[in-house]
Amino acid sequence: MNPTLSLYDNLGGGPTLRRLVEAFYPKVQKDPLLGPLFPEDITPVMEKQYMFLTQFFGGPPLYSDAFGHPMMRARHMPFPVTRERAEAWLACMRAALEEIGIEEPLRGFVLERLSGPAFHFVNTP
């Protein structure tokens, strides 16, 4: 991991984030806690996730350019997000990062960076 580069660049930029999203969502869809929260046509969700992660990790502001301020907690309020679902989401992300070959310490850093928002979205006991 190069500390002078953004997380986006350390990960390999857009192509790697695209692969990550494509590895991640099949896991989400199969997860018994997460799958029911998502629409059958997951393609628009995947595109938004790609755009958000690009921006979140220090790349171009694709999400904000298309949708305005992310306001991710507010966007997740309609869904019952529990601590267990946040943990399941992170487990799916961990598996996707492993699947596409992101090694430690970068994988751990990405998961640490995502764990704050994941638990911040919890809105249901």
PDB file of C-alpha atoms in Angstrom:
ATOM      1  CA  MET A   1       0.000   0.000   0.000  1.00  0.00           C
ATOM      2  CA  ASN A   2       1.399   3.366  -1.009  1.00  0.00           C
ATOM      3  CA  PRO A   3       0.522   6.026   1.610  1.00  0.00           C
ATOM      4  CA  THR A   4       1.019   8.827  -0.910  1.00  0.00           C
ATOM      5  CA  LEU A   5      -1.824   7.527  -3.099  1.00  0.00           C
ATOM      6  CA  SER A   6      -5.564   7.603  -2.479  1.00  0.00           C
ATOM      7  CA  LEU A   7      -7.309   4.408  -1.512  1.00  0.00           C
ATOM      8  CA  TYR A   8      -8.922   4.523  -4.959  1.00  0.00           C
ATOM      9  CA  ASP A   9      -5.492   4.489  -6.612  1.00  0.00           C
ATOM     10  CA  ASN A  10      -4.085   1.890  -4.208  1.00  0.00           C
ATOM     11  CA  LEU A  11      -6.937  -0.409  -5.178  1.00  0.00           C
ATOM     12  CA  GLY A  12      -6.278   0.043  -8.890  1.00  0.00           C
ATOM     13  CA  GLY A  13      -8.884   2.655  -9.751  1.00  0.00           C
ATOM     14  CA  GLY A  14     -12.112   2.192 -11.651  1.00  0.00           C
ATOM     15  CA  PRO A  15     -11.447  -1.236 -13.185  1.00  0.00           C
ATOM     16  CA  THR A  16     -10.743  -2.804  -9.794  1.00  0.00           C
ATOM     17  CA  LEU A  17     -13.738  -1.145  -8.161  1.00  0.00           C
ATOM     18  CA  ARG A  18     -15.928  -2.432 -10.986  1.00  0.00           C
ATOM     19  CA  ARG A  19     -14.626  -5.969 -10.356  1.00  0.00           C
ATOM     20  CA  LEU A  20     -15.204  -5.525  -6.625  1.00  0.00           C
ATOM     21  CA  VAL A  21     -18.829  -4.484  -7.102  1.00  0.00           C
ATOM     22  CA  GLU A  22     -19.391  -7.359  -9.548  1.00  0.00           C
ATOM     23  CA  ALA A  23     -17.951  -9.843  -7.025  1.00  0.00           C
ATOM     24  CA  PHE A  24     -19.805  -8.294  -4.085  1.00  0.00           C
ATOM     25  CA  TYR A  25     -23.430  -8.197  -5.218  1.00  0.00           C
ATOM     26  CA  PRO A  26     -23.896 -11.896  -5.994  1.00  0.00           C
ATOM     27  CA  LYS A  27     -22.822 -12.530  -2.394  1.00  0.00           C
ATOM     28  CA  VAL A  28     -25.280  -9.923  -1.123  1.00  0.00           C
ATOM     29  CA  GLN A  29     -28.109 -11.429  -3.166  1.00  0.00           C
ATOM     30  CA  LYS A  30     -27.413 -14.907  -1.728  1.00  0.00           C
ATOM     31  CA  ASP A  31     -27.172 -13.694   1.861  1.00  0.00           C
ATOM     32  CA  PRO A  32     -30.368 -14.499   3.811  1.00  0.00           C
ATOM     33  CA  LEU A  33     -30.191 -11.235   5.787  1.00  0.00           C
ATOM     34  CA  LEU A  34     -29.301  -8.941   2.898  1.00  0.00           C
ATOM     35  CA  GLY A  35     -30.826 -10.451  -0.225  1.00  0.00           C
ATOM     36  CA  PRO A  36     -34.443  -9.628   0.664  1.00  0.00           C
ATOM     37  CA  LEU A  37     -33.585  -5.926   0.973  1.00  0.00           C
ATOM     38  CA  PHE A  38     -32.521  -5.621  -2.662  1.00  0.00           C
ATOM     39  CA  PRO A  39     -34.552  -5.519  -5.887  1.00  0.00           C
ATOM     40  CA  GLU A  40     -34.490  -8.419  -8.305  1.00  0.00           C
ATOM     41  CA  ASP A  41     -32.782  -6.217 -10.918  1.00  0.00           C
ATOM     42  CA  ILE A  42     -29.637  -5.373  -9.008  1.00  0.00           C
ATOM     43  CA  THR A  43     -27.945  -3.578 -11.947  1.00  0.00           C
ATOM     44  CA  PRO A  44     -28.906   0.000 -10.926  1.00  0.00           C
ATOM     45  CA  VAL A  45     -27.812  -0.706  -7.347  1.00  0.00           C
ATOM     46  CA  MET A  46     -24.464  -1.994  -8.577  1.00  0.00           C
ATOM     47  CA  GLU A  47     -23.896   1.118 -10.672  1.00  0.00           C
ATOM     48  CA  LYS A  48     -24.658   3.407  -7.736  1.00  0.00           C
ATOM     49  CA  GLN A  49     -22.346   1.389  -5.505  1.00  0.00           C
ATOM     50  CA  TYR A  50     -19.562   1.642  -8.068  1.00  0.00           C
ATOM     51  CA  MET A  51     -20.063   5.396  -8.279  1.00  0.00           C
ATOM     52  CA  PHE A  52     -20.210   5.786  -4.509  1.00  0.00           C
ATOM     53  CA  LEU A  53     -17.138   3.641  -3.771  1.00  0.00           C
ATOM     54  CA  THR A  54     -15.183   5.477  -6.466  1.00  0.00           C
ATOM     55  CA  GLN A  55     -15.893   8.765  -4.707  1.00  0.00           C
ATOM     56  CA  PHE A  56     -15.638   7.377  -1.149  1.00  0.00           C
ATOM     57  CA  PHE A  57     -12.164   5.976  -1.810  1.00  0.00           C
ATOM     58  CA  GLY A  58     -10.820   9.216  -3.278  1.00  0.00           C
ATOM     59  CA  GLY A  59     -11.575   8.896  -6.974  1.00  0.00           C
ATOM     60  CA  PRO A  60     -13.729  11.156  -9.146  1.00  0.00           C
ATOM     61  CA  PRO A  61     -16.983  12.394  -7.530  1.00  0.00           C
ATOM     62  CA  LEU A  62     -19.169  10.226  -9.747  1.00  0.00           C
ATOM     63  CA  TYR A  63     -21.931   9.741  -7.200  1.00  0.00           C
ATOM     64  CA  SER A  64     -22.238  13.413  -6.245  1.00  0.00           C
ATOM     65  CA  ASP A  65     -22.123  14.486  -9.878  1.00  0.00           C
ATOM     66  CA  ALA A  66     -25.064  12.210 -10.673  1.00  0.00           C
ATOM     67  CA  PHE A  67     -27.154  12.307  -7.483  1.00  0.00           C
ATOM     68  CA  GLY A  68     -25.945  15.171  -5.309  1.00  0.00           C
ATOM     69  CA  HIS A  69     -24.578  14.748  -1.796  1.00  0.00           C
ATOM     70  CA  PRO A  70     -24.463  11.049  -0.884  1.00  0.00           C
ATOM     71  CA  MET A  71     -26.440  11.400   2.394  1.00  0.00           C
ATOM     72  CA  MET A  72     -26.018   7.643   2.739  1.00  0.00           C
ATOM     73  CA  ARG A  73     -27.570   7.283   6.199  1.00  0.00           C
ATOM     74  CA  ALA A  74     -30.711   9.068   5.020  1.00  0.00           C
ATOM     75  CA  ARG A  75     -30.798   6.965   1.836  1.00  0.00           C
ATOM     76  CA  HIS A  76     -30.693   3.786   3.941  1.00  0.00           C
ATOM     77  CA  MET A  77     -33.387   4.850   6.440  1.00  0.00           C
ATOM     78  CA  PRO A  78     -36.279   3.181   4.544  1.00  0.00           C
ATOM     79  CA  PHE A  79     -34.581  -0.199   5.050  1.00  0.00           C
ATOM     80  CA  PRO A  80     -34.347  -2.083   8.366  1.00  0.00           C
ATOM     81  CA  VAL A  81     -30.574  -2.064   8.859  1.00  0.00           C
ATOM     82  CA  THR A  82     -29.576  -4.079  11.916  1.00  0.00           C
ATOM     83  CA  ARG A  83     -26.143  -4.645  13.403  1.00  0.00           C
ATOM     84  CA  GLU A  84     -26.335  -8.205  12.039  1.00  0.00           C
ATOM     85  CA  ARG A  85     -27.031  -6.881   8.552  1.00  0.00           C
ATOM     86  CA  ALA A  86     -24.096  -4.465   8.803  1.00  0.00           C
ATOM     87  CA  GLU A  87     -21.866  -7.388   9.800  1.00  0.00           C
ATOM     88  CA  ALA A  88     -23.240  -9.502   6.934  1.00  0.00           C
ATOM     89  CA  TRP A  89     -22.599  -6.636   4.492  1.00  0.00           C
ATOM     90  CA  LEU A  90     -18.996  -6.379   5.676  1.00  0.00           C
ATOM     91  CA  ALA A  91     -18.572 -10.167   5.430  1.00  0.00           C
ATOM     92  CA  CYS A  92     -19.759 -10.055   1.813  1.00  0.00           C
ATOM     93  CA  MET A  93     -17.337  -7.211   1.128  1.00  0.00           C
ATOM     94  CA  ARG A  94     -14.481  -9.120   2.778  1.00  0.00           C
ATOM     95  CA  ALA A  95     -15.225 -12.161   0.606  1.00  0.00           C
ATOM     96  CA  ALA A  96     -15.407 -10.008  -2.534  1.00  0.00           C
ATOM     97  CA  LEU A  97     -12.097  -8.315  -1.733  1.00  0.00           C
ATOM     98  CA  GLU A  98     -10.508 -11.731  -1.257  1.00  0.00           C
ATOM     99  CA  GLU A  99     -12.084 -13.045  -4.462  1.00  0.00           C
ATOM    100  CA  ILE A 100     -10.599 -10.270  -6.592  1.00  0.00           C
ATOM    101  CA  GLY A 101      -7.178 -10.653  -4.968  1.00  0.00           C
ATOM    102  CA  ILE A 102      -6.885  -7.630  -2.681  1.00  0.00           C
ATOM    103  CA  GLU A 103      -4.260  -8.628  -0.155  1.00  0.00           C
ATOM    104  CA  GLU A 104      -3.448  -7.455   3.336  1.00  0.00           C
ATOM    105  CA  PRO A 105      -2.859  -4.837   4.598  1.00  0.00           C
ATOM    106  CA  LEU A 106      -4.930  -3.105   1.912  1.00  0.00           C
ATOM    107  CA  ARG A 107      -7.917  -5.435   2.380  1.00  0.00           C
ATOM    108  CA  GLY A 108      -8.018  -4.718   6.112  1.00  0.00           C
ATOM    109  CA  PHE A 109      -7.722  -0.999   5.518  1.00  0.00           C
ATOM    110  CA  VAL A 110     -10.646  -1.040   3.069  1.00  0.00           C
ATOM    111  CA  LEU A 111     -12.799  -3.005   5.514  1.00  0.00           C
ATOM    112  CA  GLU A 112     -11.893  -0.658   8.356  1.00  0.00           C
ATOM    113  CA  ARG A 113     -12.807   2.327   6.198  1.00  0.00           C
ATOM    114  CA  LEU A 114     -16.172   0.747   5.306  1.00  0.00           C
ATOM    115  CA  SER A 115     -17.048  -0.449   8.808  1.00  0.00           C
ATOM    116  CA  GLY A 116     -17.742   3.072  10.090  1.00  0.00           C
ATOM    117  CA  PRO A 117     -20.463   3.773   7.534  1.00  0.00           C
ATOM    118  CA  ALA A 118     -21.808   0.206   7.714  1.00  0.00           C
ATOM    119  CA  PHE A 119     -22.531   0.539  11.438  1.00  0.00           C
ATOM    120  CA  HIS A 120     -23.594   4.175  11.105  1.00  0.00           C
ATOM    121  CA  PHE A 121     -26.487   3.009   8.894  1.00  0.00           C
ATOM    122  CA  VAL A 122     -27.896   0.778  11.646  1.00  0.00           C
ATOM    123  CA  ASN A 123     -31.409   2.023  12.320  1.00  0.00           C
ATOM    124  CA  THR A 124     -33.197  -1.024  13.723  1.00  0.00           C
ATOM    125  CA  PRO A 125     -32.466  -2.936  16.956  1.00  0.00           C
TER     126      PRO A 125
END
